[in-house]
Short mmCIF file of C-alpha atoms and ligand atoms in Angstrom, two decimals:
data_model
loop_
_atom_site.label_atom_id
_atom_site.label_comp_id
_atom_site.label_asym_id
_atom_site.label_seq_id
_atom_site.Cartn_x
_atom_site.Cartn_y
_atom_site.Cartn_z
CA UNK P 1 -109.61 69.27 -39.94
CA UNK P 2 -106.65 69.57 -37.62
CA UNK P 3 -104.40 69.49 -40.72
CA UNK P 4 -105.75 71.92 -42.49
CA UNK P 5 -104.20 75.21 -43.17
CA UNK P 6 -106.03 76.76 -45.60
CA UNK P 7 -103.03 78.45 -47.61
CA UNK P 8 -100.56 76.72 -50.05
CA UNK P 9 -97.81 78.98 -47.86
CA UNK P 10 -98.15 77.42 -44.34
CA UNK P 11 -98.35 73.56 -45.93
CA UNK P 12 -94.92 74.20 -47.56
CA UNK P 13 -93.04 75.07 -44.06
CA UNK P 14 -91.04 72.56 -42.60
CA UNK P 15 -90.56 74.90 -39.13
CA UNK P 16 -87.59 74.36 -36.49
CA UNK P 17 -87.96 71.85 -33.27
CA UNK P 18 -87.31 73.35 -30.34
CA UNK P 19 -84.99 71.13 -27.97
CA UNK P 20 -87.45 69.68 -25.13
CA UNK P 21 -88.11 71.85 -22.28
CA UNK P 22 -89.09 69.14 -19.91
CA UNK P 23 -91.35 69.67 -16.59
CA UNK P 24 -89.66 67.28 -13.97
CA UNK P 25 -87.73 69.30 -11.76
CA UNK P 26 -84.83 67.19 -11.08
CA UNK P 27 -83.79 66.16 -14.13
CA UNK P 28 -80.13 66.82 -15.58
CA UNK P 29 -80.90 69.28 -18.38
CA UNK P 30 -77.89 68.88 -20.85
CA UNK P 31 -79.89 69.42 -23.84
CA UNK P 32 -80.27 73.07 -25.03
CA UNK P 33 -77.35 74.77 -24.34
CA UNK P 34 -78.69 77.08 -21.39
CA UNK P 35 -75.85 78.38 -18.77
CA UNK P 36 -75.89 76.06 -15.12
CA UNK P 37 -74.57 79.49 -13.99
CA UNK P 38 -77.70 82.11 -12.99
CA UNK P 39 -77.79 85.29 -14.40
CA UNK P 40 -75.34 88.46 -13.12
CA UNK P 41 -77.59 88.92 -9.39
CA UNK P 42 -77.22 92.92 -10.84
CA UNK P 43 -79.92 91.96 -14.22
CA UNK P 44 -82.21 90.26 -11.26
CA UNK P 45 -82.28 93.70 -9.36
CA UNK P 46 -82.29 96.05 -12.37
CA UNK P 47 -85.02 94.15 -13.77
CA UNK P 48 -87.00 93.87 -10.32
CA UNK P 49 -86.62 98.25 -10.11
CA UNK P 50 -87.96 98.31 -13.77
CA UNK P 51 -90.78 95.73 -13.06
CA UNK P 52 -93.95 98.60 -12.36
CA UNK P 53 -93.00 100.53 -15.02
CA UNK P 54 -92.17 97.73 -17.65
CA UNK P 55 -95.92 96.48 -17.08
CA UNK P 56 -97.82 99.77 -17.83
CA UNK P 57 -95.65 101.42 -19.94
CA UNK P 58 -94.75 100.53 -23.97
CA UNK P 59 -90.69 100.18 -23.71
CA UNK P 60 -88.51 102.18 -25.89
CA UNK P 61 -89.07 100.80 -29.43
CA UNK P 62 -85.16 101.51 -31.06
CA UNK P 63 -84.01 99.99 -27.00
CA UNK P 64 -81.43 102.84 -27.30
CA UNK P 65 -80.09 102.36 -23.68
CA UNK P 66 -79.19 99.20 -24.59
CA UNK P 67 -77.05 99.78 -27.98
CA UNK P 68 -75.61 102.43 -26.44
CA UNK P 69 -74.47 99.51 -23.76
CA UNK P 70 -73.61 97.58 -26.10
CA UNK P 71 -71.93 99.61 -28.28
CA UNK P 72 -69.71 100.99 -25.56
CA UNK P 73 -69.17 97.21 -24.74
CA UNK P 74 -67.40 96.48 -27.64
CA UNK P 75 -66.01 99.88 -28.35
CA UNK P 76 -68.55 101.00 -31.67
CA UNK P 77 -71.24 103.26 -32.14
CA UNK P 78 -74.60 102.46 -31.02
CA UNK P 79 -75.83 103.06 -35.00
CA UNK P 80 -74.01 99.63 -35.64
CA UNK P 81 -76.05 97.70 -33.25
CA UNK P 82 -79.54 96.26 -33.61
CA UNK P 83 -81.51 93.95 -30.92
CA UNK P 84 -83.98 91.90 -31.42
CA UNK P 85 -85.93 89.05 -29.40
CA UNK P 86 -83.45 86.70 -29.06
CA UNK P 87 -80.73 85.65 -31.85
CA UNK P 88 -83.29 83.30 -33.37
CA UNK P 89 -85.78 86.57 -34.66
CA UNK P 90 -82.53 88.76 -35.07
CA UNK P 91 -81.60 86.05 -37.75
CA UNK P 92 -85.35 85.87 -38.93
CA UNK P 93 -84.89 89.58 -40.12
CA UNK P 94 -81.49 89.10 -41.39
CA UNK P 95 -82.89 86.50 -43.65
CA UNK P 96 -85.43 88.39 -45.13
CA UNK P 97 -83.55 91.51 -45.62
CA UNK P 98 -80.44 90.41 -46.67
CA UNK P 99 -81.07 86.70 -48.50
CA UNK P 100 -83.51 86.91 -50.86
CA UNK P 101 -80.39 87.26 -53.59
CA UNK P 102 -80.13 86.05 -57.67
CA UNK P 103 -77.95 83.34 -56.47
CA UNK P 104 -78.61 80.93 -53.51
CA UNK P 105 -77.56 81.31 -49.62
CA UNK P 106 -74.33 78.86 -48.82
CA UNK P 107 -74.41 77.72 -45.57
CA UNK P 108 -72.65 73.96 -44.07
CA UNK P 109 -74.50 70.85 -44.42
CA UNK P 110 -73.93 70.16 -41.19
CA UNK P 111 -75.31 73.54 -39.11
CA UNK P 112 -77.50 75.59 -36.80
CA UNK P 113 -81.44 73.76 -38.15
CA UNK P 114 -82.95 76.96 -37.96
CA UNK P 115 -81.23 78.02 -40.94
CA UNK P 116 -83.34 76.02 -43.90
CA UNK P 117 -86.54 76.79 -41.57
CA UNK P 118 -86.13 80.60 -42.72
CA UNK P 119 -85.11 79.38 -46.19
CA UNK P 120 -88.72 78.18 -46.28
CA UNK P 121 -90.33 80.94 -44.34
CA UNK P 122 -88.94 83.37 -47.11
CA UNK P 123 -88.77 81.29 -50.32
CA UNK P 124 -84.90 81.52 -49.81
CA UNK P 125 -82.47 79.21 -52.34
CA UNK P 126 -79.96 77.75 -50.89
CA UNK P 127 -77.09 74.92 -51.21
CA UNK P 128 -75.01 73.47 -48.20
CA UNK P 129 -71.53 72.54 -48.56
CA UNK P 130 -70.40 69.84 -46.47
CA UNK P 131 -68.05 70.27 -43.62
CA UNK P 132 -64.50 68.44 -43.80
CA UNK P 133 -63.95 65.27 -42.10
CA UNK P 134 -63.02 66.98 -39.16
CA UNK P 135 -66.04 68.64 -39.41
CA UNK P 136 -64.10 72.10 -40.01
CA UNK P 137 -65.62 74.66 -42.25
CA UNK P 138 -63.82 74.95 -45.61
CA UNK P 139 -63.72 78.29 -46.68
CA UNK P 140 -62.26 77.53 -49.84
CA UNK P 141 -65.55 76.47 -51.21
CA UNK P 142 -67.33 79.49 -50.23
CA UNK P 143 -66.33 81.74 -53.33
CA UNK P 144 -69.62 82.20 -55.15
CA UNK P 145 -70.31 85.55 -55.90
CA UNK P 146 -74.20 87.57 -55.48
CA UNK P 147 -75.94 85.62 -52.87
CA UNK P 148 -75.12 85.30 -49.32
CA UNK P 149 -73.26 83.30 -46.47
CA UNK P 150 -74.02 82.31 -43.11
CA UNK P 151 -72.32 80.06 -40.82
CA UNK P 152 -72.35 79.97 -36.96
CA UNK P 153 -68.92 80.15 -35.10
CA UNK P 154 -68.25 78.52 -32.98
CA UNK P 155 -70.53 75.97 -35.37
CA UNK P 156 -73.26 74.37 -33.77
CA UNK P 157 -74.52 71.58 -33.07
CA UNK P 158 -70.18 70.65 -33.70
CA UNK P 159 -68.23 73.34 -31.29
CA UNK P 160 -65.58 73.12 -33.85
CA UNK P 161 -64.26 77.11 -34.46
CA UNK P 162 -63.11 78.70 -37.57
CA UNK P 163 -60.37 81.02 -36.98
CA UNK P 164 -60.49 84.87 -37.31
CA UNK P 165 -57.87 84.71 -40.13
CA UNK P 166 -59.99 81.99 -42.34
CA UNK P 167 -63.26 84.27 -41.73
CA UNK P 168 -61.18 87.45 -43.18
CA UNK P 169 -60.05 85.54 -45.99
CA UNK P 170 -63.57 84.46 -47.18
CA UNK P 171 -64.90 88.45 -46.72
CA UNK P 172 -61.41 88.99 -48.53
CA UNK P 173 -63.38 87.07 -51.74
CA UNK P 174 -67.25 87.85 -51.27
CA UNK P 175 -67.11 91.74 -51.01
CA UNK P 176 -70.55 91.40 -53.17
CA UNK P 177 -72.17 89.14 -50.47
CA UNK P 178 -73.28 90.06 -47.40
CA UNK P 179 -71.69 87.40 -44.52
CA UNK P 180 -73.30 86.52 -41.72
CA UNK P 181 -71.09 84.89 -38.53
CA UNK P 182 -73.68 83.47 -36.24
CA UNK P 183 -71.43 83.98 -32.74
CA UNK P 184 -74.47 82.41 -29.90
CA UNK P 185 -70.76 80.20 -28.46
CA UNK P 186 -68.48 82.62 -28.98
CA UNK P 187 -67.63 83.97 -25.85
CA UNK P 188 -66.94 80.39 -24.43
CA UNK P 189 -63.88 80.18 -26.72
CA UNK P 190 -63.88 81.92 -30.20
CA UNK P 191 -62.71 85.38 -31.11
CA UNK P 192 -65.12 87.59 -32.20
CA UNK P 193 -65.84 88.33 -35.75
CA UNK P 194 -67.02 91.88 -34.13
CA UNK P 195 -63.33 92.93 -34.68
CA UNK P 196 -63.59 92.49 -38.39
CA UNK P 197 -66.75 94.71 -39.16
CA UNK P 198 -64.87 97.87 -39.70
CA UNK P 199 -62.81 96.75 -42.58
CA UNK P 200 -66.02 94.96 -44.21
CA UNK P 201 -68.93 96.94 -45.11
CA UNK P 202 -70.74 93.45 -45.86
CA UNK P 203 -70.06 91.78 -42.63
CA UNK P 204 -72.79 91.08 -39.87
CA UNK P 205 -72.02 89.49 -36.46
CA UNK P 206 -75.10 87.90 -34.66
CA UNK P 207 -74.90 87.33 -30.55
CA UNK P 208 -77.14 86.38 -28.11
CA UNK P 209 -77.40 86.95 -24.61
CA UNK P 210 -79.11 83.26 -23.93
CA UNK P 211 -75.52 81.23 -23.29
CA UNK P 212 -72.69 83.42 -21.73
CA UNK P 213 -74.83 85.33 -19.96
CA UNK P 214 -77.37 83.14 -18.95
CA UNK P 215 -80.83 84.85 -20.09
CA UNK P 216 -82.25 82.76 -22.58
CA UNK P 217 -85.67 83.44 -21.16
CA UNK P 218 -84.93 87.08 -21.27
CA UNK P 219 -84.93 86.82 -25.11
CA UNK P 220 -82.17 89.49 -26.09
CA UNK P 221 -79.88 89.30 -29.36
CA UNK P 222 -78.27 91.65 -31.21
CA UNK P 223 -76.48 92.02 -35.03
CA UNK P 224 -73.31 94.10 -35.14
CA UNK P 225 -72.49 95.50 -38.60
CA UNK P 226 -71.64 98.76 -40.54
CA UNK P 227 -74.51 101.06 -40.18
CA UNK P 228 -75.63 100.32 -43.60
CA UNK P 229 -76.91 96.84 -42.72
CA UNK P 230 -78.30 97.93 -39.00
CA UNK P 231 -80.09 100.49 -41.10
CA UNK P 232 -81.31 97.92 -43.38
CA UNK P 233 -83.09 95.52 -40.52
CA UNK P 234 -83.97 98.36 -38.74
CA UNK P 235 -86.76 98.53 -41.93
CA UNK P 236 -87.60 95.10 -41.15
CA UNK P 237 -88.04 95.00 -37.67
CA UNK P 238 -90.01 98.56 -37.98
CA UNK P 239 -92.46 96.82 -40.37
CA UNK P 240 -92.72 93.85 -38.54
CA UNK P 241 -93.36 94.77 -34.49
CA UNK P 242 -92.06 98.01 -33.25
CA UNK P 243 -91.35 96.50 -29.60
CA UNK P 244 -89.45 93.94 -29.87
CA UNK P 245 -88.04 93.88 -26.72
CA UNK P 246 -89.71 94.61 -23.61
CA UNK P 247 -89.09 96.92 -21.18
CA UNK P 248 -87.72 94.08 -18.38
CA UNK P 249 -85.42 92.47 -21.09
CA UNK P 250 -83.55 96.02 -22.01
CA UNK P 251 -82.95 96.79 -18.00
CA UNK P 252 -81.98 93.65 -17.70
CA UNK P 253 -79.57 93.27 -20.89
CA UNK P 254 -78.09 96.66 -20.18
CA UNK P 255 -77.36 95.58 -16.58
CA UNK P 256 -75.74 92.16 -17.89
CA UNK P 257 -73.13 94.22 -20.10
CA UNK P 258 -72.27 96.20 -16.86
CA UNK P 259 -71.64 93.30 -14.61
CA UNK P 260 -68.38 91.70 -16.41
CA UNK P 261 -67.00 90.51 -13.17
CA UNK P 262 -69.88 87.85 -12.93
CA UNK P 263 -69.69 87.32 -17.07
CA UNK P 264 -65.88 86.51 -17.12
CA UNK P 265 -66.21 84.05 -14.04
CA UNK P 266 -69.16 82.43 -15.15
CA UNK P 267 -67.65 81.73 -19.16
CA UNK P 268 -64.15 81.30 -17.41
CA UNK P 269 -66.07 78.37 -14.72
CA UNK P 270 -68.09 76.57 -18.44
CA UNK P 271 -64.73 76.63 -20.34
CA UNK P 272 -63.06 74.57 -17.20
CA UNK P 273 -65.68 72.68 -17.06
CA UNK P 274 -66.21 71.84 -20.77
CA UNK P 275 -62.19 70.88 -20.56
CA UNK P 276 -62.25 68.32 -17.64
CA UNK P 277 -65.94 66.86 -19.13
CA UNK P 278 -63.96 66.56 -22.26
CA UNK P 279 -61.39 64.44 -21.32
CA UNK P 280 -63.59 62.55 -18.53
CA UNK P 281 -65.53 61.29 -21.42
CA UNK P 282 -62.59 60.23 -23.93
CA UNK P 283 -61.66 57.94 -20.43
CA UNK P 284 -64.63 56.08 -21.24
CA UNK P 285 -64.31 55.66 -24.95
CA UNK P 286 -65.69 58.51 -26.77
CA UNK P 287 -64.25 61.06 -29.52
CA UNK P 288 -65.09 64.30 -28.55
CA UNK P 289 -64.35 66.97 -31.04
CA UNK P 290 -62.62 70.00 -30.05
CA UNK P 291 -65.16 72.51 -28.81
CA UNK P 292 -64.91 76.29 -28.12
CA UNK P 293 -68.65 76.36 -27.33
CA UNK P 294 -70.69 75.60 -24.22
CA UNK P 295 -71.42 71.65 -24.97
CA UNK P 296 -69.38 68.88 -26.58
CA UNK P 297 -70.06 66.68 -29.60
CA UNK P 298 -69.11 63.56 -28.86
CA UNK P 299 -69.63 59.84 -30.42
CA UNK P 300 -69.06 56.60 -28.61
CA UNK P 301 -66.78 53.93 -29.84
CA UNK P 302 -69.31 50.92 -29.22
CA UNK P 303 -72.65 52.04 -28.10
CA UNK P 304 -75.23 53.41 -30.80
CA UNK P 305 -75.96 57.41 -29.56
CA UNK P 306 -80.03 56.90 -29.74
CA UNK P 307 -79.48 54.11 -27.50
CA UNK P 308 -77.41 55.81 -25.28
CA UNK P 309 -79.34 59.05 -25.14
CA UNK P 310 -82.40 56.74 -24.23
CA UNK P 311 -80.63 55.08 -21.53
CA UNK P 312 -79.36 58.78 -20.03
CA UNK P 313 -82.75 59.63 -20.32
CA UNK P 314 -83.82 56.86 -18.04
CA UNK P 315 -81.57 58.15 -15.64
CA UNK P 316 -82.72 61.38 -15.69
CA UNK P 317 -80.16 62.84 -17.44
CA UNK P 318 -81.23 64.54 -20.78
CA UNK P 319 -78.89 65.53 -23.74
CA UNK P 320 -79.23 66.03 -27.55
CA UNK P 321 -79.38 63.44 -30.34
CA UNK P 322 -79.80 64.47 -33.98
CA UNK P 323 -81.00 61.62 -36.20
CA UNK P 324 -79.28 63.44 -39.21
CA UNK P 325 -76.41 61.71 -41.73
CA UNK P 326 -73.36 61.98 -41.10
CA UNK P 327 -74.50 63.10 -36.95
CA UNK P 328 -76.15 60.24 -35.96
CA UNK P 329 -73.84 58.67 -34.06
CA UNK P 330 -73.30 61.92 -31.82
CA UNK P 331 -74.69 63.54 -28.46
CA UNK P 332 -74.60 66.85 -28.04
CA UNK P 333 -74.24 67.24 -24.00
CA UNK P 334 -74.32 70.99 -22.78
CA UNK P 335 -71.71 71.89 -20.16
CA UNK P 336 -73.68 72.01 -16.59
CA UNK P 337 -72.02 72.58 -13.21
CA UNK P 338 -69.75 70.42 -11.59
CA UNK P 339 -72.25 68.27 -9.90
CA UNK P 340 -74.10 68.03 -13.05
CA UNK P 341 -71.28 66.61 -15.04
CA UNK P 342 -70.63 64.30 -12.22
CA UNK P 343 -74.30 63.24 -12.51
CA UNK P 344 -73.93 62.37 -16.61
CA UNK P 345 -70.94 60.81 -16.14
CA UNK P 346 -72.32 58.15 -13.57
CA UNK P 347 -75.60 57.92 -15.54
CA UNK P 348 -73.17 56.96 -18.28
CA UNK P 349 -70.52 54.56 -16.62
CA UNK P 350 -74.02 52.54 -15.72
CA UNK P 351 -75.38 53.24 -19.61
CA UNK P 352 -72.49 52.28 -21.45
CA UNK P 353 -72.40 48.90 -18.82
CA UNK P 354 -75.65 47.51 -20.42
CA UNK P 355 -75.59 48.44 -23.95
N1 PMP E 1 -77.67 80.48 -33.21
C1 PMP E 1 -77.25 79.28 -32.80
C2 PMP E 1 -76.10 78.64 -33.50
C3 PMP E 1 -77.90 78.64 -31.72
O1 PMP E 1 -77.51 77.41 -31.34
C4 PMP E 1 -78.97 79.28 -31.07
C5 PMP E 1 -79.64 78.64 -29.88
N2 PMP E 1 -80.55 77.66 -30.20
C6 PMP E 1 -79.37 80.53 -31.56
C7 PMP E 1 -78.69 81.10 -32.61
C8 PMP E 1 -80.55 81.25 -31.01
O2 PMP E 1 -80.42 81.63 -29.69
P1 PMP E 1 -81.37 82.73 -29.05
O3 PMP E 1 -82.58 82.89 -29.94
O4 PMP E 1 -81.70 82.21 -27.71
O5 PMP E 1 -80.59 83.99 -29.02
#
């Protein structure tokens, strides 16, 4: 019974797994990418003076407060912003409005996992090229005319960044495709694609507001693009829910874009971090790709990475492990604080000592 679904549809989905959110309170959570920092104390107390009215009131349904925040952010006009709940459903509606092409999606093999998932959702074609064996993004290969591109940048689960001048040269050569830079890292190292969307009518930027400034509960993301394309998911999103943000995540977003002193020392504090963790872990025998996002990708000379992971895990110290070719032999550890990276590296001094 349990396995029944009762339309062709839902058996064909092969849907995204979320990284664990564990219960025990004290573990080291290195797993999903969150921020160790807490949110700007200025979203807490915008969001606390919104709190009556956000519960009896619908919120605004085009959140116009908010891309007028973020447009004046990043110096555009709020008509080439759209939000949405979170990155991940901002992407959802970029799929369906912009992928369902004569020729497949190209996207890397190796990738953000939620990408195939909407594939499926929409009955989307698609082929991956694979990644160099640096794991950089080749942009050479991505010269196929009448479908569409997506990558993320900095990549995920890799770090590794593709720079500005490589992503103009690929819009250079697929004017006819729309191309989508997924940016969820980007403030921890990358520069934005943001800065190319006025020169190319085709280009859409996707960020979220769950890593650099710490509200992945909140669920805010946002698309920035010519109008033409905001236009174009706007006609999604109005078929699909008219709210989708509530009224606690737009106070709270719009008072996050004010409060850049606490966002610049916050991304500055990961990014010193994410250096010294970096090289602490080459001391003890791991390669550890370059990363301009908020976690490493790393892979052990000797000891197997499920093994490993397992082992951290016994010590209460949890971190990602993909058991996908070419990965398998990698953790993905999320930058915490200090303490926390101190924590991970003793759990793994005491690991790598019994594998
Ligand atoms: N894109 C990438 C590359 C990600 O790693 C994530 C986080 N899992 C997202 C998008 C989605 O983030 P959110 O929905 O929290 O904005």
């Amino acid at each position: 019974m349990g396995n029944r679904y009762w339309s062709p549809v839902v058996h064909r989905l092969v849907p995204y797994v979320p990284g664990e959110q564990p219960k025990l309170a004290e573990l080291v959570k290195l797993n999903t990418n969150e921020n160790p920092y807490g949110p700007s104390p200025r979203v807490i107390a915008a969001i606390q003076a919104e709190l009556s009215d956000a519960l009896r009131l619908y919120p605004d349904p085009n959140a116009e407060r908010l891309k007028q925040a973020i447009a004046g952010y990043h110096g555009l006009a709020p008509a080439q912003v759209f939000v949405g709940n979170g990155s991940d459903e901002v992407l959802a509606h970029v799929f369906q409005a912009f992928f369902q092409q004569p020729a497949p999606l190209l996207f890397p093999d190796i990738t953000y996992s939620f990408y195939p998932v909407y594939c499926g959702l929409y009955g989307i074609e698609y082929t991956t090229l694979p990644l160099a064996d640096d794991f950089t993004l080749r942009v050479a290969d991505y010269l196929r005319p009448n479908g569409g591109i997506v990558f993320a940048n900095p990549n995920a689960p890799t770090g590794r960044l593709l720079a500005l001048a490589d992503i103009a040269w690929l819009l250079e050569r697929n004017r006819d495709s729309v191309v989508v830079v997924d940016e969820a890292y980007v403030d921890f190292g990358g520069d934005s694609a943001i800065a190319l969307v006025a020169r190319y009518p085709n280009l859409l930027v996707t960020q979220t507001l769950s890593k650099s400034r710490s509200l992945a509960g909140l669920r805010v993301g946002l698309a920035i693009g010519d109008p033409g394309l905001i236009e174009a998911l706007e006609r999604i999103k109005n078929s699909f829910n008219s709210y989708p943000l509530d009224r606690l995540a737009i106070a709270g977003a719009v008072a996050a874009y004010a409060d850049r002193e606490h966002f610049e020392a916050t991304r500055q504090a990961v990014i010193a971090s994410r250096e010294r963790l970096a090289a602490d872990l080459a001391g003890l025998g791991f390669e550890v790709l370059p990363s301009a996002a908020n976690f490493v990708f790393a892979r052990h000379a000797r000891a197997d990475a499920a093994a490993l992971a397992a082992a951290l895990r016994a010590r209460h110290v949890i971190v990602r492990h993909f058991r996908l070719p070419r990965i398998e032999q990698f953790l993905r550890i999320t930058i915490g604080t200090p303490a926390q990276n101190a924590a991970l590296l003793g759990a793994l001094v005491a690991a790598l000592a019994e594998l």
